[in-house]
Coordinates of C-alpha atoms and ligand atoms in Angstrom, one line a residue:
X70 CA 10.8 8.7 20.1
X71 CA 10.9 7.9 16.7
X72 CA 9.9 10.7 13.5
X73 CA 8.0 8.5 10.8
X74 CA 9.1 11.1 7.3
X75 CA 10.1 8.4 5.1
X76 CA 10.1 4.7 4.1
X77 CA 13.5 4.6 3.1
X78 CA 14.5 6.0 6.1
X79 CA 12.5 3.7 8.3
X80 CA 13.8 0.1 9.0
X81 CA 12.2 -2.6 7.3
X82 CA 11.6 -4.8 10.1
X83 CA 9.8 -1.8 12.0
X84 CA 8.0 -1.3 8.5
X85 CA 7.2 -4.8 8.6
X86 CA 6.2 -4.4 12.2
X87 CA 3.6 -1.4 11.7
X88 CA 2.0 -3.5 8.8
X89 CA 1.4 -6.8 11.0
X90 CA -0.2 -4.1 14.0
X91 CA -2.6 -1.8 11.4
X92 CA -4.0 -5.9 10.4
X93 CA -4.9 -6.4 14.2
X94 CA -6.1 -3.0 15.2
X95 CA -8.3 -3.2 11.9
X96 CA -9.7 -6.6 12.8
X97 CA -10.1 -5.6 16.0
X98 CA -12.3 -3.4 15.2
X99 CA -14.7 -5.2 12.8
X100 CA -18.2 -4.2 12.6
X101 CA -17.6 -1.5 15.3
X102 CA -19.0 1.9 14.7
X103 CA -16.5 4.6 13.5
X104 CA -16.8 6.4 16.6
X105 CA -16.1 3.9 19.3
X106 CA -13.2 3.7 20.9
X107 CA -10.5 1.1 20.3
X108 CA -10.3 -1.5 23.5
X109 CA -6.7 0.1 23.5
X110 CA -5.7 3.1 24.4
X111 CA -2.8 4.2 24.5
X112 CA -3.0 7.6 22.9
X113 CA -5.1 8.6 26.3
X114 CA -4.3 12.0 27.3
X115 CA -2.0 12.7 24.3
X116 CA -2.7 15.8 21.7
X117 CA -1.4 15.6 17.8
X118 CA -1.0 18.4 16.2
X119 CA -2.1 17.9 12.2
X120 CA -0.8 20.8 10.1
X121 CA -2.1 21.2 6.6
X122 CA 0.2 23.9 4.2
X123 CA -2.2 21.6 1.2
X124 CA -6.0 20.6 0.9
X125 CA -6.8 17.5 2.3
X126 CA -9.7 15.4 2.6
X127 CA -8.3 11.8 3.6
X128 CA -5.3 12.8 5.5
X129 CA -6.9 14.9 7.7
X130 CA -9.9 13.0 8.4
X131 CA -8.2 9.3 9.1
X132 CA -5.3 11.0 11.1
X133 CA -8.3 12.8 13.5
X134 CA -10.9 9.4 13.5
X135 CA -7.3 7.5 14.1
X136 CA -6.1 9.5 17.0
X137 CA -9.5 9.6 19.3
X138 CA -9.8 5.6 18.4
X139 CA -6.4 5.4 20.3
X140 CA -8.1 8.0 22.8
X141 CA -5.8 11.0 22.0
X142 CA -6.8 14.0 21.2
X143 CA -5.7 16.2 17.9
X144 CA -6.0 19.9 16.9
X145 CA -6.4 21.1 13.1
X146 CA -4.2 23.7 12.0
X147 CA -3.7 25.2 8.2
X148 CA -0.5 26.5 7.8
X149 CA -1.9 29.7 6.3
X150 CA -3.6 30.6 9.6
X151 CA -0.7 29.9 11.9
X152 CA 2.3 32.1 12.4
X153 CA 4.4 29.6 10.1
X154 CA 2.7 31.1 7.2
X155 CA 3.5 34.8 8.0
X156 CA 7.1 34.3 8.4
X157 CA 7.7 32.7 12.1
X158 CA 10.6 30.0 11.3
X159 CA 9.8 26.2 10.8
X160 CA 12.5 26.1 13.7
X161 CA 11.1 27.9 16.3
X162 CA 7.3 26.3 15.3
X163 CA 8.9 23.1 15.9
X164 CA 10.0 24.1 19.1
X165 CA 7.0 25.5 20.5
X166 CA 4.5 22.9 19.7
X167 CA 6.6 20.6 21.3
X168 CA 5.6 22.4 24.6
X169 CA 2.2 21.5 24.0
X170 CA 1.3 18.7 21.8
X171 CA 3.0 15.0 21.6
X172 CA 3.2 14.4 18.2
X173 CA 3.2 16.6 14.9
X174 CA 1.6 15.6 11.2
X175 CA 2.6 17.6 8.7
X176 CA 1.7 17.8 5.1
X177 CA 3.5 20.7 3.5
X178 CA 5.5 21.7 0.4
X179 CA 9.3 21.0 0.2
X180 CA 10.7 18.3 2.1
X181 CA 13.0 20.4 3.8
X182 CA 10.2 22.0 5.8
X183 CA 9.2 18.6 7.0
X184 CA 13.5 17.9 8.2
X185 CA 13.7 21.2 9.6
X186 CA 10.3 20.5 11.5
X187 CA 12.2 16.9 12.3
X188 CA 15.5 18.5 13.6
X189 CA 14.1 21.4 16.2
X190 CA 10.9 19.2 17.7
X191 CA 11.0 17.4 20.4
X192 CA 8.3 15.1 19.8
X193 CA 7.6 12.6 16.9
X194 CA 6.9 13.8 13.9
X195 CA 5.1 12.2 10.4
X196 CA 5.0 13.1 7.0
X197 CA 1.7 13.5 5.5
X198 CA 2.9 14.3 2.1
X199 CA 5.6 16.7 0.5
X200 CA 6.3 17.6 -3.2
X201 CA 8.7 14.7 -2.9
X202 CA 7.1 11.8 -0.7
X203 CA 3.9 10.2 0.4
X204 CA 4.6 7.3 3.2
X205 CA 1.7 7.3 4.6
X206 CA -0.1 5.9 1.5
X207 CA 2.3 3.5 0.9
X208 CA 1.7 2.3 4.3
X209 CA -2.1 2.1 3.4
X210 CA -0.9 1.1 -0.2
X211 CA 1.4 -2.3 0.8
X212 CA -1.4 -2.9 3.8
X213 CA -4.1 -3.3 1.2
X214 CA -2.7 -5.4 -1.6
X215 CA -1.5 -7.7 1.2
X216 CA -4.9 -8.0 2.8
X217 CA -6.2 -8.8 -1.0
X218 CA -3.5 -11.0 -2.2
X219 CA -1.1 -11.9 0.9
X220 CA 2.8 -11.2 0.5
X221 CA 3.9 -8.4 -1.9
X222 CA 7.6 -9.1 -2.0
X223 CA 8.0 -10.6 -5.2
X224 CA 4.9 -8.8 -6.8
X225 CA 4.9 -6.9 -9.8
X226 CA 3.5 -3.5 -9.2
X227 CA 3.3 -1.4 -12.5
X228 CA 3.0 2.7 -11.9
X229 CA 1.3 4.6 -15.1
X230 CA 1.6 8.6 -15.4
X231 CA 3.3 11.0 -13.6
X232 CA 6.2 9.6 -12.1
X233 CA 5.2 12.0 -8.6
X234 CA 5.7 12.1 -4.6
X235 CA 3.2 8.9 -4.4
X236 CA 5.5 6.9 -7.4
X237 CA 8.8 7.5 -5.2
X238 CA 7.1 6.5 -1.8
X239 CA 5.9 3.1 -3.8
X240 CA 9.9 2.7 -5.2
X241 CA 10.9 3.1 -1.6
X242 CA 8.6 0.7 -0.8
X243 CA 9.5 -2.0 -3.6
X244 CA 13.1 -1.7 -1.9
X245 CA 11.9 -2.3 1.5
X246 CA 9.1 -4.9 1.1
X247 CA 11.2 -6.5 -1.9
X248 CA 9.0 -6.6 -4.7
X249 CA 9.7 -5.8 -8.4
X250 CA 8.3 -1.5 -9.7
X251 CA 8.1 -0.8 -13.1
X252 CA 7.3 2.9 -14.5
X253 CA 5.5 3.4 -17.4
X254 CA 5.3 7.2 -18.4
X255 CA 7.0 9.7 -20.5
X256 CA 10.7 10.4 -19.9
X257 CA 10.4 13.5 -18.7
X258 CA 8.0 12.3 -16.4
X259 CA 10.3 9.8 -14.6
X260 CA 10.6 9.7 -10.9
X261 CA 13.5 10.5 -9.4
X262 CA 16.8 8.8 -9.8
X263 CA 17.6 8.9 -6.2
X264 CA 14.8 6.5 -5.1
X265 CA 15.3 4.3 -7.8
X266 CA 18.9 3.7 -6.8
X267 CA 17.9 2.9 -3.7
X268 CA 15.5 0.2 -4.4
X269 CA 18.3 -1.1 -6.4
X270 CA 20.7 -1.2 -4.0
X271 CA 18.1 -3.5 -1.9
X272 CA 18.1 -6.3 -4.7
X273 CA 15.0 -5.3 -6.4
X274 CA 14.2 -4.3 -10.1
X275 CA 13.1 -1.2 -11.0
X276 CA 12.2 -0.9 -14.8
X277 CA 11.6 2.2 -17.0
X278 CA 8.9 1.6 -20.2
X279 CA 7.7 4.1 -22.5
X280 CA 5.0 2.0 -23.6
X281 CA 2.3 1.0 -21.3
X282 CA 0.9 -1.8 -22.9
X283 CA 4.1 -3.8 -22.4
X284 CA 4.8 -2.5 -19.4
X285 CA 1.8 -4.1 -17.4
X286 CA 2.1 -7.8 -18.9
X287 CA 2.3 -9.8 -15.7
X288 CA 1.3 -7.0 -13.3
X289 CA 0.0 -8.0 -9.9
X290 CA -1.2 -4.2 -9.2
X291 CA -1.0 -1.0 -12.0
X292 CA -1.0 1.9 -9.7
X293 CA -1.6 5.3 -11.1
X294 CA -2.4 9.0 -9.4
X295 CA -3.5 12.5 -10.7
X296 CA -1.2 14.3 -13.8
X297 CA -1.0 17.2 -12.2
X298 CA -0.2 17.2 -8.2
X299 CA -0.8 19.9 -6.0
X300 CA 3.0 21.4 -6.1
X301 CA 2.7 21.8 -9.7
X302 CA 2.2 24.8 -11.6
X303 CA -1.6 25.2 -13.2
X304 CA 0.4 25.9 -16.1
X305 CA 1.8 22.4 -16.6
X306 CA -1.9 21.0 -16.8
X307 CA -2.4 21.0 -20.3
X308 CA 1.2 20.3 -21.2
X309 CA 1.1 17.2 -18.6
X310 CA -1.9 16.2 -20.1
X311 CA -0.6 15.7 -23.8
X312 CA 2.0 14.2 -22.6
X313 CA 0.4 11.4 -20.5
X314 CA -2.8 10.8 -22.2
X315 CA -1.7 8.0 -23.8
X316 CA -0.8 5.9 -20.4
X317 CA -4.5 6.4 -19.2
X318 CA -5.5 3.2 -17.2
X319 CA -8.6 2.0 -18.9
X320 CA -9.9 -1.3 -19.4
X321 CA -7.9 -1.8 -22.5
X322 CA -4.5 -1.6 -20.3
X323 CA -6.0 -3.3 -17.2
X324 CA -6.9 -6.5 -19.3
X325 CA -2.6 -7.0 -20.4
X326 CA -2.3 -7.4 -16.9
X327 CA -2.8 -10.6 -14.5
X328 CA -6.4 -11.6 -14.5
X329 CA -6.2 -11.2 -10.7
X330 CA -4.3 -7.7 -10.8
X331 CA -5.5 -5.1 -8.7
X332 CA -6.2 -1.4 -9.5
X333 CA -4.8 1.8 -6.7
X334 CA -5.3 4.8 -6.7
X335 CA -4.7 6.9 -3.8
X336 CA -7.1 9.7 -4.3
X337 CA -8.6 12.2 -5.0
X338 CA -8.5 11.3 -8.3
X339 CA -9.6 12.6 -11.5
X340 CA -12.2 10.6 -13.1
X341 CA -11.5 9.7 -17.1
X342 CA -8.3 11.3 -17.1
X343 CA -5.5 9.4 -15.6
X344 CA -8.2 6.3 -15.0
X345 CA -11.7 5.7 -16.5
X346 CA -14.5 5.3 -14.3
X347 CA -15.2 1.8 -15.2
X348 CA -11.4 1.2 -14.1
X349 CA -12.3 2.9 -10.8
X350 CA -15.0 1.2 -10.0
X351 CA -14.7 -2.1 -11.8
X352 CA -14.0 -5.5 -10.5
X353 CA -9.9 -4.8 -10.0
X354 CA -9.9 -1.4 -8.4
X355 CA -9.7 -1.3 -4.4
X356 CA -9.7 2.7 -3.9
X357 CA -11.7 3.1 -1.3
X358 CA -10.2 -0.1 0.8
X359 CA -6.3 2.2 -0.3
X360 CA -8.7 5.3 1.8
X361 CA -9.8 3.3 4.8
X362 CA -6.7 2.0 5.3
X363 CA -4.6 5.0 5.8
X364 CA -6.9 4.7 9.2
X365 CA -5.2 1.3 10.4
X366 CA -1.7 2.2 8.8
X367 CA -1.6 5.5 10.1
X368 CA -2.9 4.6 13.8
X369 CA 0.2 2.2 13.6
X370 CA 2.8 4.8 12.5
X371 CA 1.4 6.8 15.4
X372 CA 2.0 4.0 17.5
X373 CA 5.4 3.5 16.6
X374 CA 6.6 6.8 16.9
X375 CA 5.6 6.8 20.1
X376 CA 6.6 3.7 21.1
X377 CA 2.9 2.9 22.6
Ligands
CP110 N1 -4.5 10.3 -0.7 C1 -4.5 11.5 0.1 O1 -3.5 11.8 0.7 O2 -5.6 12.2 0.1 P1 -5.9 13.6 0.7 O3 -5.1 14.6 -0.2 O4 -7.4 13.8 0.6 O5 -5.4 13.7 2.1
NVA111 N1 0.4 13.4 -6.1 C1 -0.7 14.0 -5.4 C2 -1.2 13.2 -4.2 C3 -2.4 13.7 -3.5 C4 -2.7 12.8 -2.3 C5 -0.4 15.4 -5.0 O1 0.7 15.6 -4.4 O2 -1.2 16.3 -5.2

């Protein structure tokens, strides 16, 4: 039994394996309606549990299509409406839906909700975003650049903005799949020195530049996500927004990069702010393969936790 809550904390070779298996199930699949079970399946008889303390539209949907391809069966619960969010502990959730289900998504607030929720189940469990990490993405992230463009290690992949959850799941990921991460952003903005140590530590460069224009020469992907995530305060919007105007990824900035660069973003996003439309959906941006994708990376994860 294995809990997927971080890349970092997840070996690169079982990284690397989850990668190769999200290829196969996805081109096993080709051309095959949505709702057809995959020719494996080895969630059969098996119930998920995916609890949302934060919106989702993506996460929730790929993690339910995901599980009844692999013939499992999930349940949906918001964290307002269960006990959790009228003070039952994280603890003694943990231990009682590991009584009934086989595996627990969660995407909630602090990451210590998600460890605690680690430490007292009995049964895998998967982060589906904190304040602090995304993995999941990054999963769908590395999965679609390398379906694009073949190996990342050694890639330059250039973050704009808000240096956020998503930003330290991609450094995580630059020290695990080995390829070079630069930020571009405003100081204060900067993700967090823990994550950049550890890329690091793995033999990778990670690279701080205030302006955006340089940053992106050579890029092989500029990645960038909303200015203002869900854990932050409505009141940072306008600050957040001065502040990162000026790293917008528009045509302008997406032309100092490789001819061949791609554009991510993993969604929702917010159209002419932190990206212009004609970034979005012009001829580098591959959003909406970044969305379809958490369906094959995720189904892996699931996979691997369970050791099906
Ligand atoms: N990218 C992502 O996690 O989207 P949702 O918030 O819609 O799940
Ligand atoms: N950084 C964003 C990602 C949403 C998928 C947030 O946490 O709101």
């Amino acid at each position: 039994m294995m809990n997927f809550l971080d890349i970092h904390t997840t070996s690169a070779a079982d990284l690397r394996s989850m990668m190769n298996s999200a290829h196969a199930m996805k081109t096993a699949r080709k051309d095959r309606p949505k709702g057809t079970p995959d020719d494996d399946q080895p969630l059969s008889g098996r119930m998920v549990a995916l609890i949302f303390e934060k919106p989702s539209t993506r996460t929730r949907v790929s993690f339910d299509v995901g599980v009844r391809q692999l013939g499992g069966q999930t349940m949906v619960l918001s964290g307002k409406e269960m006990q959790l969010g009228h003070g039952e502990t994280i603890a003694d959730t943990a231990r009682v839906l590991s009584r009934y289900v086989d595996l627990i998504m969660i995407r909630t607030f602090e990451e210590q909700t998600l460890l605690e929720m680690a430490e007292y189940a009995t049964v895998p469990v998967i982060n589906g975003l904190t304040n602090r990490s995304h993995p999941c993405q990054i999963m769908a992230d590395v999965m679609t650049y390398e379906e694009h463009r073949g190996p990342i290690a050694g890639k330059k992949v250039v973050w704009a903005g808000d240096g956020n959850n998503v930003c330290t799941s991609f450094i995580h990921a630059a020290g695990q799949f080995g390829f070079d991460f630069t930020f571009t952003g405003p100081e204060t903005l900067e993700p967090e020195a823990t994550a950049i140590r550890f890329a690091r530590e793995k033999g990778v460069r990670i690279t701080m530049d205030r302006d955006p224009a340089h940053a992106v020469q050579g890029a092989d992907l500029v990645v960038t996500d909303t200015w203002v995530s869900m854990h932050d305060p409505e009141s940072a919007k306008e600050r957040r927004h001065n502040q990162l105007r000026g790293y917008q990824v528009n045509e302008t900035l997406m032309a100092q990069a490789k001819p061949d660069a791609l554009f991510m973003h993993c969604l929702p996003a917010h159209r002419n702010d932190e990206a212009t439309s004609a970034v979005m959906d012009g001829p580098h941006s591959v959003v909406f393969d970044e969305a379809e994708n958490r369906l094959h990376a995720q189904k892996a994860v699931m996979r691997w936790c369970l050791g099906l």
